[in-house]
Amino acid sequence: MASTDESDPSAPPLAPNLTREISRMERTVVARGGYSIVYRAEWRPPSGPSQPVVVKVLIVSTTANDNTKVLKRLKREIRVWTRLSHPNIVPLLGFIDEPHGPGMVSPFFAEGTALQFLKKYPDANREVLCLDVARGLQYLHSQKPPIIHGDIKGINVLISPMAMPVCVTSDYL
């Protein structure tokens, strides 16, 4: 299921379909945006232990025309996100379709957003956090064509669970 034409919105996504491997999708909303709602879930890969993840489910409209636009946007985002690999960028694990979706699956970050982290740890080194965000943005801008985040804010910066927190940017398309 690979696409060689990045500009073709009808080309299939490059990420794996995880629909059958996602379970225990919680009803609690982790985050909400204009086009999507993020839920916590559990990913049970065929080999290996289950992992906590989040599923960004696109909000589907009642009109077919709007749904076509939303699905094209989803496919484009999946194709672009799949190509990205950087320590300061949230990785895409795969996508889902029915019965939960359509949506995208990424790791769950227990430390939460930068805003939540800084409230919990007010003395955290903000310079390190800002440098991590800048590294992620630099990577996005170095892509061909460049990817512009366009929505950098505390709730779109997640903190990894390492001993030394690393900011990772999310929601960039």
Tab-separated table of C-alpha atoms in Angstrom:
chain	number	residue	atom	x	y	z
A	1	MET	CA	0.000	0.000	0.000
A	2	ALA	CA	2.560	2.579	-1.101
A	3	SER	CA	2.093	5.779	-3.020
A	4	THR	CA	4.734	7.195	-5.308
A	5	ASP	CA	2.825	10.384	-6.121
A	6	GLU	CA	2.730	12.655	-3.073
A	7	SER	CA	0.557	15.206	-4.896
A	8	ASP	CA	-2.237	12.729	-5.665
A	9	PRO	CA	-4.877	13.169	-2.923
A	10	SER	CA	-6.543	9.883	-3.911
A	11	ALA	CA	-3.327	7.877	-3.486
A	12	PRO	CA	-3.468	5.416	-0.580
A	13	PRO	CA	-1.703	6.343	2.652
A	14	LEU	CA	1.753	4.968	3.373
A	15	ALA	CA	0.965	4.152	7.008
A	16	PRO	CA	-0.383	0.795	8.216
A	17	ASN	CA	-4.099	0.320	8.827
A	18	LEU	CA	-4.394	-0.338	12.580
A	19	THR	CA	-8.194	-0.509	12.750
A	20	ARG	CA	-8.258	-4.112	13.990
A	21	GLU	CA	-5.421	-3.522	16.448
A	22	ILE	CA	-6.937	-0.556	18.302
A	23	SER	CA	-9.002	-1.405	21.358
A	24	ARG	CA	-10.371	0.244	24.462
A	25	MET	CA	-10.882	3.616	22.819
A	26	GLU	CA	-12.007	5.790	25.708
A	27	ARG	CA	-14.899	8.200	25.449
A	28	THR	CA	-12.931	10.843	27.331
A	29	VAL	CA	-11.692	13.555	24.983
A	30	VAL	CA	-7.939	14.197	25.316
A	31	ALA	CA	-8.054	17.191	22.954
A	32	ARG	CA	-10.422	18.812	20.489
A	33	GLY	CA	-9.710	20.889	17.400
A	34	GLY	CA	-11.639	22.374	14.525
A	35	TYR	CA	-11.367	19.232	12.403
A	36	SER	CA	-10.743	16.470	14.914
A	37	ILE	CA	-11.214	14.972	18.351
A	38	VAL	CA	-8.396	13.083	20.105
A	39	TYR	CA	-9.197	10.028	22.249
A	40	ARG	CA	-6.968	7.763	24.320
A	41	ALA	CA	-6.885	4.110	23.237
A	42	GLU	CA	-4.816	0.943	23.402
A	43	TRP	CA	-2.855	-0.480	20.476
A	44	ARG	CA	-2.423	-4.249	20.445
A	45	PRO	CA	0.134	-5.017	17.718
A	46	PRO	CA	0.260	-8.609	16.406
A	47	SER	CA	3.667	-9.028	18.044
A	48	GLY	CA	4.733	-7.263	21.196
A	49	PRO	CA	2.954	-5.786	24.201
A	50	SER	CA	0.008	-3.417	24.007
A	51	GLN	CA	0.773	0.295	24.124
A	52	PRO	CA	-1.216	3.374	25.131
A	53	VAL	CA	-1.910	5.584	22.118
A	54	VAL	CA	-4.093	8.470	21.069
A	55	VAL	CA	-6.405	8.397	18.086
A	56	LYS	CA	-7.056	11.672	16.280
A	57	VAL	CA	-10.513	11.091	14.771
A	58	LEU	CA	-11.662	13.448	12.057
A	59	ILE	CA	-15.020	15.098	12.529
A	60	VAL	CA	-17.193	13.885	9.674
A	61	SER	CA	-19.820	16.227	8.268
A	62	THR	CA	-23.382	15.417	7.285
A	63	THR	CA	-22.788	16.524	3.680
A	64	ALA	CA	-20.988	14.299	1.179
A	65	ASN	CA	-19.039	17.240	-0.285
A	66	ASP	CA	-17.608	18.185	3.112
A	67	ASN	CA	-16.718	14.542	3.820
A	68	THR	CA	-14.807	14.298	0.538
A	69	LYS	CA	-12.726	17.327	1.549
A	70	VAL	CA	-12.122	15.929	5.044
A	71	LEU	CA	-11.031	12.535	3.680
A	72	LYS	CA	-8.669	14.164	1.157
A	73	ARG	CA	-7.156	16.206	3.988
A	74	LEU	CA	-6.779	13.049	6.100
A	75	LYS	CA	-5.047	11.123	3.297
A	76	ARG	CA	-2.708	14.037	2.629
A	77	GLU	CA	-1.846	14.382	6.315
A	78	ILE	CA	-1.175	10.643	6.631
A	79	ARG	CA	1.072	10.607	3.541
A	80	VAL	CA	3.080	13.607	4.769
A	81	TRP	CA	3.231	12.493	8.420
A	82	THR	CA	4.365	8.981	7.463
A	83	ARG	CA	7.527	10.371	5.839
A	84	LEU	CA	8.606	12.233	8.980
A	85	SER	CA	11.161	10.778	11.377
A	86	HIS	CA	12.724	13.048	13.994
A	87	PRO	CA	13.067	12.883	17.808
A	88	ASN	CA	11.141	16.151	18.190
A	89	ILE	CA	8.224	15.180	15.950
A	90	VAL	CA	5.374	12.952	17.140
A	91	PRO	CA	5.546	9.716	15.101
A	92	LEU	CA	2.546	8.422	13.191
A	93	LEU	CA	1.944	4.764	14.033
A	94	GLY	CA	-0.865	4.225	11.536
A	95	PHE	CA	-4.439	5.056	10.688
A	96	ILE	CA	-7.896	3.677	11.425
A	97	ASP	CA	-11.122	3.621	9.481
A	98	GLU	CA	-14.417	2.120	10.593
A	99	PRO	CA	-15.769	1.612	13.225
A	100	HIS	CA	-13.838	4.336	15.086
A	101	GLY	CA	-12.542	6.548	12.323
A	102	PRO	CA	-11.356	7.848	10.082
A	103	GLY	CA	-8.374	8.789	12.164
A	104	MET	CA	-4.650	8.704	12.864
A	105	VAL	CA	-2.845	6.825	15.632
A	106	SER	CA	0.173	8.185	17.499
A	107	PRO	CA	1.849	7.455	20.856
A	108	PHE	CA	0.263	8.640	24.089
A	109	PHE	CA	2.437	11.145	25.989
A	110	ALA	CA	1.690	10.731	29.700
A	111	GLU	CA	3.491	13.972	30.622
A	112	GLY	CA	0.934	15.807	28.502
A	113	THR	CA	1.338	19.154	26.819
A	114	ALA	CA	4.003	21.764	27.487
A	115	LEU	CA	1.386	23.843	29.311
A	116	GLN	CA	0.505	20.964	31.638
A	117	PHE	CA	4.173	20.098	32.158
A	118	LEU	CA	5.156	23.670	33.070
A	119	LYS	CA	2.272	23.958	35.540
A	120	LYS	CA	3.437	20.743	37.204
A	121	TYR	CA	7.154	21.676	37.018
A	122	PRO	CA	7.326	25.497	37.069
A	123	ASP	CA	11.130	25.452	37.439
A	124	ALA	CA	11.664	23.303	34.327
A	125	ASN	CA	14.294	24.585	31.921
A	126	ARG	CA	12.226	26.489	29.363
A	127	GLU	CA	15.282	27.081	27.181
A	128	VAL	CA	15.707	23.332	26.645
A	129	LEU	CA	12.015	22.982	25.814
A	130	CYS	CA	12.163	25.859	23.315
A	131	LEU	CA	15.296	24.415	21.679
A	132	ASP	CA	13.555	21.062	21.259
A	133	VAL	CA	10.571	22.745	19.615
A	134	ALA	CA	12.942	24.714	17.354
A	135	ARG	CA	14.711	21.489	16.320
A	136	GLY	CA	11.393	19.920	15.373
A	137	LEU	CA	10.373	23.002	13.397
A	138	GLN	CA	13.743	23.145	11.660
A	139	TYR	CA	13.257	19.538	10.585
A	140	LEU	CA	9.758	20.289	9.237
A	141	HIS	CA	11.044	23.326	7.335
A	142	SER	CA	13.885	21.268	5.817
A	143	GLN	CA	11.456	18.903	4.086
A	144	LYS	CA	10.892	19.090	0.312
A	145	PRO	CA	8.515	20.841	0.018
A	146	PRO	CA	8.841	22.555	3.410
A	147	ILE	CA	6.189	21.774	6.018
A	148	ILE	CA	4.963	24.811	7.914
A	149	HIS	CA	3.464	24.026	11.331
A	150	GLY	CA	1.275	27.110	11.463
A	151	ASP	CA	-0.097	26.471	14.954
A	152	ILE	CA	2.737	26.433	17.493
A	153	LYS	CA	1.312	26.799	20.978
A	154	GLY	CA	1.648	25.052	24.316
A	155	ILE	CA	-1.117	22.527	23.683
A	156	ASN	CA	0.528	21.385	20.414
A	157	VAL	CA	3.837	20.629	22.126
A	158	LEU	CA	3.945	17.276	23.915
A	159	ILE	CA	6.490	16.157	26.494
A	160	SER	CA	8.106	12.740	26.115
A	161	PRO	CA	8.456	10.470	29.170
A	162	MET	CA	12.274	10.535	29.214
A	163	ALA	CA	14.288	11.547	32.261
A	164	MET	CA	15.185	14.760	30.405
A	165	PRO	CA	11.912	15.910	28.825
A	166	VAL	CA	12.022	16.350	25.080
A	167	CYS	CA	9.399	18.475	23.400
A	168	VAL	CA	7.775	16.983	20.364
A	169	THR	CA	5.529	18.982	18.111
A	170	SER	CA	2.150	17.691	17.040
A	171	ASP	CA	-0.845	18.776	14.989
A	172	TYR	CA	1.221	20.372	12.270
A	173	LEU	CA	-0.828	19.877	9.124
